[in-house]
CSV table of C-alpha atoms in Angstrom, one decimal:
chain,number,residue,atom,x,y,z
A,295,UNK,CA,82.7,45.8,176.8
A,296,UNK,CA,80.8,48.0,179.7
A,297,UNK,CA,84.4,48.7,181.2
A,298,UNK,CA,85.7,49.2,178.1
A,299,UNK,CA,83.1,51.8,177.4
A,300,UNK,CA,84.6,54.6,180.4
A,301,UNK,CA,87.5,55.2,177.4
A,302,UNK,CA,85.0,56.7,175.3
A,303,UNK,CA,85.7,60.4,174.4
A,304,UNK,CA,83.2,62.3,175.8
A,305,UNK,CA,83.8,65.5,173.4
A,306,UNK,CA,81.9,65.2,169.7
A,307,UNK,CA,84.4,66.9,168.2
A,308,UNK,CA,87.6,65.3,169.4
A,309,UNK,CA,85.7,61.9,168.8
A,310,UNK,CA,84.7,63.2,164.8
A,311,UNK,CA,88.5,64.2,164.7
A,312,UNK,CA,90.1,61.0,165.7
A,313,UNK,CA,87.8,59.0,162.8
A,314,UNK,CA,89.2,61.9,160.7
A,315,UNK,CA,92.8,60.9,161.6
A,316,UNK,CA,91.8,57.1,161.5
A,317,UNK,CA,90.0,57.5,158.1
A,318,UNK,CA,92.8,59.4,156.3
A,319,UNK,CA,95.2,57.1,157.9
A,320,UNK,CA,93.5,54.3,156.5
A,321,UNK,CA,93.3,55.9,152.8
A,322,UNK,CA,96.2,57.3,152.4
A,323,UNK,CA,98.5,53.8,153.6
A,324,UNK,CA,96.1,51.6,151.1
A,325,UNK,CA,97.2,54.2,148.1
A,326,UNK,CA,100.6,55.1,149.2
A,327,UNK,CA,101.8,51.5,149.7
A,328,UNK,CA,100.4,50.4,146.6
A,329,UNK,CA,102.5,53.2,144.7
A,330,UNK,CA,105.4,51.9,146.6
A,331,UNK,CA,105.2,48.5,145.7
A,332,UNK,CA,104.3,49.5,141.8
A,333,UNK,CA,107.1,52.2,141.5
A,334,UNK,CA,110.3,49.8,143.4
A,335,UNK,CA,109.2,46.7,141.6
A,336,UNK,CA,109.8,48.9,138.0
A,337,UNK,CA,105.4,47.7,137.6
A,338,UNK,CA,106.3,44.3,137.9
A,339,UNK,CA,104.1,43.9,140.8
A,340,UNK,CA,101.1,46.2,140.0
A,341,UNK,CA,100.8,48.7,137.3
A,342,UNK,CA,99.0,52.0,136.7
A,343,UNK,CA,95.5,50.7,137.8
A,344,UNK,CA,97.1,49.0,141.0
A,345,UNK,CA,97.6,52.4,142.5
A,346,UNK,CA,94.1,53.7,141.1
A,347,UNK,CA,92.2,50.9,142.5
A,348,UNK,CA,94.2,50.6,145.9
A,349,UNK,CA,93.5,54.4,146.1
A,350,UNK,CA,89.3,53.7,145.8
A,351,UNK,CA,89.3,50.8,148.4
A,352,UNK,CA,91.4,53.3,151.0
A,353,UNK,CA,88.6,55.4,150.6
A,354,UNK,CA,86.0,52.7,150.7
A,355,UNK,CA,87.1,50.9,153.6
A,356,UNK,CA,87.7,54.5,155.6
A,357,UNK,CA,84.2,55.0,154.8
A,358,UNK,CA,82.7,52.0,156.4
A,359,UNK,CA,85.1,52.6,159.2
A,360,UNK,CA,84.2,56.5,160.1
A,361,UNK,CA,81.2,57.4,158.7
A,362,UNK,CA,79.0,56.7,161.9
A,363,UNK,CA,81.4,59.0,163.6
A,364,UNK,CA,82.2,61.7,161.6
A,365,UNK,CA,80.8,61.5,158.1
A,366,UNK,CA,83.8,59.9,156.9
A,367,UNK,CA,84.9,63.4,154.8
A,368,UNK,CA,88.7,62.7,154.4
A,369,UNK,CA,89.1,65.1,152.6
A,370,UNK,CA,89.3,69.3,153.7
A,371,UNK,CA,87.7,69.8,150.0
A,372,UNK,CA,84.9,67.6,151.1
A,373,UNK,CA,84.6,69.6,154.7
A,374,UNK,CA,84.8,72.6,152.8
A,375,UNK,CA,82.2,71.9,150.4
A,376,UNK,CA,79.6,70.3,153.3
A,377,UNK,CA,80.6,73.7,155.5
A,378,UNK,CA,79.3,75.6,152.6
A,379,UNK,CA,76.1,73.7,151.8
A,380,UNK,CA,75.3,74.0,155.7
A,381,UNK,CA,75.7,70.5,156.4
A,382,UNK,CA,78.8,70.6,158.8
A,383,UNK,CA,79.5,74.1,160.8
A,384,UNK,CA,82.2,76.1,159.6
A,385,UNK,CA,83.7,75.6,163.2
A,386,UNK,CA,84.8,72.0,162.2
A,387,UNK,CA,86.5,73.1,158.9
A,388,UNK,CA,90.4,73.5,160.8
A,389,UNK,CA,89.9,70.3,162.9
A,390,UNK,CA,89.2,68.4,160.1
A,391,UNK,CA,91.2,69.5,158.0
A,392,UNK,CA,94.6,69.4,160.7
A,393,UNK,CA,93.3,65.7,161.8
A,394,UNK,CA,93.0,65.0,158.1
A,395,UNK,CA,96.4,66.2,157.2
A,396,UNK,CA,98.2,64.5,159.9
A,397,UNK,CA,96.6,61.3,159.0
A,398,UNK,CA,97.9,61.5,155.8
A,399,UNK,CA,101.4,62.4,157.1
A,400,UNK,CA,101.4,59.1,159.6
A,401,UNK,CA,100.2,56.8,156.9
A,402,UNK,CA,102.8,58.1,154.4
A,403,UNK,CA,105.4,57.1,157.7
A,404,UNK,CA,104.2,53.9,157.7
A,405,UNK,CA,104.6,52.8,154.3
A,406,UNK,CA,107.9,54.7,154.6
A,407,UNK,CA,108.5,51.8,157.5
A,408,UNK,CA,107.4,48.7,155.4
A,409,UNK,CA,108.7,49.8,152.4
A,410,UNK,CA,112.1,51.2,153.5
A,411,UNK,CA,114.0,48.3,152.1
A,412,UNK,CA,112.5,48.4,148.5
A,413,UNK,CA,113.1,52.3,148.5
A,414,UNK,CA,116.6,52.4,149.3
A,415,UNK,CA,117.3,49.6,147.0
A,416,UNK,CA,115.5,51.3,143.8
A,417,UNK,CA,116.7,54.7,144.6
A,418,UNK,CA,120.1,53.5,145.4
A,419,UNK,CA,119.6,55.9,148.7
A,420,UNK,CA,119.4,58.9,147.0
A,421,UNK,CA,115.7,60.1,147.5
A,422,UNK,CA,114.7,62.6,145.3
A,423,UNK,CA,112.6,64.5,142.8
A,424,UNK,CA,113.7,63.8,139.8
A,425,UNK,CA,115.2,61.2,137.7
A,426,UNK,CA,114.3,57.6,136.0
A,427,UNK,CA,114.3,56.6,140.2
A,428,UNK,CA,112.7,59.4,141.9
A,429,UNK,CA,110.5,57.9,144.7
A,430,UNK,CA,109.3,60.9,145.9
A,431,UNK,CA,105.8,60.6,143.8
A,432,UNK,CA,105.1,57.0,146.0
A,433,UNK,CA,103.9,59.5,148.2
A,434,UNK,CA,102.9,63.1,146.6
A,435,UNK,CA,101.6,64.1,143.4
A,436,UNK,CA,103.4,66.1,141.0
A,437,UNK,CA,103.0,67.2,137.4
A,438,UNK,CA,103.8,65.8,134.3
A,439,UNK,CA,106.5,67.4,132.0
A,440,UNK,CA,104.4,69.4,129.4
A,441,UNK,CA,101.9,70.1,131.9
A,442,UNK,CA,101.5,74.4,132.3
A,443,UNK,CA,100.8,75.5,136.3
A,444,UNK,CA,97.5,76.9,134.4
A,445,UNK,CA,96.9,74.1,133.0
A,446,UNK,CA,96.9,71.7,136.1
A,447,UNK,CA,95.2,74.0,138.3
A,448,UNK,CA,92.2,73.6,135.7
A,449,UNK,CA,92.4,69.8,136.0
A,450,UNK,CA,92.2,69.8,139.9
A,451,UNK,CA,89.4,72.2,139.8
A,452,UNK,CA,87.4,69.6,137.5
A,453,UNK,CA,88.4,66.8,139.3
A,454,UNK,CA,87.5,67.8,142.7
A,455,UNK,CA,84.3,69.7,141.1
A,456,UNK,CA,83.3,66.2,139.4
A,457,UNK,CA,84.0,64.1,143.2
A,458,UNK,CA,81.5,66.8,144.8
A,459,UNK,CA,79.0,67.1,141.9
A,460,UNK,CA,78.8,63.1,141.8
A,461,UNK,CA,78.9,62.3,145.7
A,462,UNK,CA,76.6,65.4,147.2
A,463,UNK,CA,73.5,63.4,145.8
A,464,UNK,CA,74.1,60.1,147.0
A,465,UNK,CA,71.4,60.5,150.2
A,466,UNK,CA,69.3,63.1,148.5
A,467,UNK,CA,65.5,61.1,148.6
A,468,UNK,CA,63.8,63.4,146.8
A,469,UNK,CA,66.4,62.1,143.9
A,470,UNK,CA,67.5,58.7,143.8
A,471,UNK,CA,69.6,57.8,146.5
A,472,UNK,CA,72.0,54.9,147.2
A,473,UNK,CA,71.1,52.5,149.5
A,474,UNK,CA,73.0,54.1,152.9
A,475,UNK,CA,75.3,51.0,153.3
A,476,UNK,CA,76.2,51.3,150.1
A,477,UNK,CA,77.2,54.8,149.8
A,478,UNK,CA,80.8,54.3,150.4
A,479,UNK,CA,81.2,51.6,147.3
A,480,UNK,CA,79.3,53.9,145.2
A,481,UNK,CA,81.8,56.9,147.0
A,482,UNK,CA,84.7,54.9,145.7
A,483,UNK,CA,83.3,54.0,142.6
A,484,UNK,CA,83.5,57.8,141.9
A,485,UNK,CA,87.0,57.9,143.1
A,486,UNK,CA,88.3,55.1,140.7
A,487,UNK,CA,86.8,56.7,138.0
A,488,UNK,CA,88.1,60.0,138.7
A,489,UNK,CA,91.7,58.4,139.1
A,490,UNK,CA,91.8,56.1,135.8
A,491,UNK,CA,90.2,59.3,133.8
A,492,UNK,CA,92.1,62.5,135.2
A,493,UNK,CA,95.3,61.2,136.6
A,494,UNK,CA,97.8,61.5,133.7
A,495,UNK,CA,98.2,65.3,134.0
A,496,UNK,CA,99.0,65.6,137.8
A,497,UNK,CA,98.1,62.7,139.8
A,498,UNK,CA,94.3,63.6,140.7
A,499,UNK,CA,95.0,64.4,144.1
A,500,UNK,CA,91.5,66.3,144.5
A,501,UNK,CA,92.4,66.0,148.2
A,502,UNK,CA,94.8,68.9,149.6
A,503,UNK,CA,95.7,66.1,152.7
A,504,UNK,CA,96.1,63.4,150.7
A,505,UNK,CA,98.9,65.4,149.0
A,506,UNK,CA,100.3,67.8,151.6
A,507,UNK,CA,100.7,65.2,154.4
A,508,UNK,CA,102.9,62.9,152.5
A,509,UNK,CA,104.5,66.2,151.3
A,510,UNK,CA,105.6,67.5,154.6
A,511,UNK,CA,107.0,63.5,155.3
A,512,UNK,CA,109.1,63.8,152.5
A,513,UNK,CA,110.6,66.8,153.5
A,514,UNK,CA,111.3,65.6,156.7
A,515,UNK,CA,112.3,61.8,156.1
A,516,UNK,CA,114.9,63.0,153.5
A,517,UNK,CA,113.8,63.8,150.5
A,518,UNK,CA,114.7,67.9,151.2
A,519,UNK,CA,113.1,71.5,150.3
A,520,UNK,CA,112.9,69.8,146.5
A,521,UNK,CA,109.4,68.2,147.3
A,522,UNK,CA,108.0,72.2,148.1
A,523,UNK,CA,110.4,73.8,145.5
A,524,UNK,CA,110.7,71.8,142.5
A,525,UNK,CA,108.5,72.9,139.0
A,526,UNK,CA,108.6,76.3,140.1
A,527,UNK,CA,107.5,75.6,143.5
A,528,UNK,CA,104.0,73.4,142.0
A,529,UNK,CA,103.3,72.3,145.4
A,530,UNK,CA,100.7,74.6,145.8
A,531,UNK,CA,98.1,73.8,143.1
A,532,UNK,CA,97.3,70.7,144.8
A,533,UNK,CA,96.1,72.6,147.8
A,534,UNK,CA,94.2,75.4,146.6
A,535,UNK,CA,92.8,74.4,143.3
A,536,UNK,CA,90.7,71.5,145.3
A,537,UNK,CA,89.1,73.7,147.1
A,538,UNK,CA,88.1,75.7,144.3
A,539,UNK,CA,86.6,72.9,142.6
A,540,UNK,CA,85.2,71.5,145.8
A,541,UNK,CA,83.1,75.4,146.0
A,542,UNK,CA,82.3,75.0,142.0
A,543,UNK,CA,80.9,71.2,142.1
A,544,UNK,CA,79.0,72.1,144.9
A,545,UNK,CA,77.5,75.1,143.4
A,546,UNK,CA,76.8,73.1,140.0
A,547,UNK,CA,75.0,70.9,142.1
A,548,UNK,CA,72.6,73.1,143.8
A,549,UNK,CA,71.7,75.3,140.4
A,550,UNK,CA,71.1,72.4,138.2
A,551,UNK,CA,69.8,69.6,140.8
A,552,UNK,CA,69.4,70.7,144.1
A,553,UNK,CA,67.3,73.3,143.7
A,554,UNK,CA,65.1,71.6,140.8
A,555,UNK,CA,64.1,68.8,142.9
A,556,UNK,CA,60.5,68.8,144.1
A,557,UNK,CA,59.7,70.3,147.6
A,558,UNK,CA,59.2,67.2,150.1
A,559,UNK,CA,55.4,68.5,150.5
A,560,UNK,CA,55.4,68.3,146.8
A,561,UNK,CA,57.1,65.3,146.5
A,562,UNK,CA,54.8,63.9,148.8
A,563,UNK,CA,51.5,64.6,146.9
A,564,UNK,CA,53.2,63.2,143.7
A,565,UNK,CA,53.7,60.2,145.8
A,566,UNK,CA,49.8,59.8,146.8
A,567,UNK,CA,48.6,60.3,143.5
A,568,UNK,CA,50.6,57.4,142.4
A,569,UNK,CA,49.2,55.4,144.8
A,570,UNK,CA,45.8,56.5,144.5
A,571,UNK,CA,46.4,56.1,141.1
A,572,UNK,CA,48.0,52.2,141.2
A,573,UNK,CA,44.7,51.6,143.6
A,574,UNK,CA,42.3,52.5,140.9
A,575,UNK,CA,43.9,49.7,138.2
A,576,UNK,CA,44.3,47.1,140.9
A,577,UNK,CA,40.3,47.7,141.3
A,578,UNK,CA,39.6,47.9,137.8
């Protein structure tokens, strides 16, 4: 293991960019493989929930992975939301974000790999868009029918806002934080519930990798300029309203908890008096 040791990276921020890369690779193939498998067998092996919860134990098991390294974001919402708190510098916004991307894009390859067979066969080897046997969405989101551009750009924005309003507290001790090796369950938790409640519309990508990696492999595996073009070129809600909602969930969680927390020093005499105060009746 001491030999092994002289391959360690010695820069912080290529290091926190490979567990990027690794962590969004590990995601995105858990939820992208489970689509596959749901969408080629016609939901005969898995169903709506498969994806959902395949989704929530990607991000889970990336967590557990990456966290020690890099915080385990995942997610250039996430870095963008931690960036503007103060709790990552702004410098590591485009790394992340690239490495996160890219992760995304490799994982999406992959499943592309294992799953080629099952693809072909359901789409009869026309990959598209469109259609009763469209596979393009194993990988991508895209909207439903009566869905306005409007419309789904307000259900990113809520979606990403609720992962960033729910998550930010998880460590806060002057609250009630999770346990820290249990931050990435409860981080998951959130996920699944986010994905079973807010994924009708558009897919609940809340995750502009998790959608634009996968994007850019379907354009180039095949699938054509219809996965950047189609519903009136869509493509880019998934990217921008995220980070909207990742800005607006961080902001409601500073005004209403953040900054209505006790100080530490005051949370600290709070914290004497009750022991002073649990003295006195074990004395009496």
């Amino acid at each position: 293991m001491l030999k092994l040791r002289v391959m360690r990276v010695r820069c912080p921020l290529v290091r926190e960019c490979m567990a990027e890369f690794l962590g969004t690779f590990v995601l995105m193939f858990f939820g992208c493989a489970a689509a596959a498998q749901v969408k080629t067998s016609n939901e005969t092996k898995g169903q709506f929930l498969s994806g959902n919860m395949a989704f929530s134990v990607g991000v889970m098991s990336a967590m557990y992975l990456t966290k020690g390294i890099s915080g385990a974001h995942l997610n250039p919402a996430v870095t963008l939301s931690f960036c503007v708190l103060g709790k990552v510098s702004w410098s590591r916004l485009v790394p992340y974000s690239l490495f996160q991307v890219v992760g995304a894009f490799v994982a999406s390859g992959v499943v592309y790999l294992v799953y080629y067979d099952a693809i072909m066969t359901f789409s009869g080897g026309v990959l598209t868009v469109y259609g009763r046997n469209e596979t393009a969405s194993i990988f991508a989101t895209y909207p439903s029918d009566y869905l306005s551009v409007g419309r789904s750009f307000f259900d990113q924005v809520v979606g990403t806002g609720m992962l960033l309003l729910c998550i930010l507290g998880l460590e806060e001790k002057r609250n009630t934080p999770a346990p820290s090796e249990l931050v990435p369950v409860v981080v998951s938790a959130v996920v699944l519930g986010i994905s079973i409640s807010m994924s009708a519309n558009c897919g609940a990508a809340i995750n502009p990798a998790r959608d634009l990696g996968p994007r850019l492999f379907t354009l180039a595996a095949g699938w054509g300029t219809e996965v950047f073009t189609c519903y009136n070129y869509w493509f880019w809600v998934p990217l921008v309203a995220p980070l909207v909602g990742a800005v607006f969930g961080s902001l409601m969680y500073l005004i209403f908890i953040d900054w209505q927390l006790p100080d530490p020093d005051q949370l600290e005499r709070i914290s004497t008096i009750s022991e002073k105060l649990e003295k006195k009746k074990e004395m009496s």
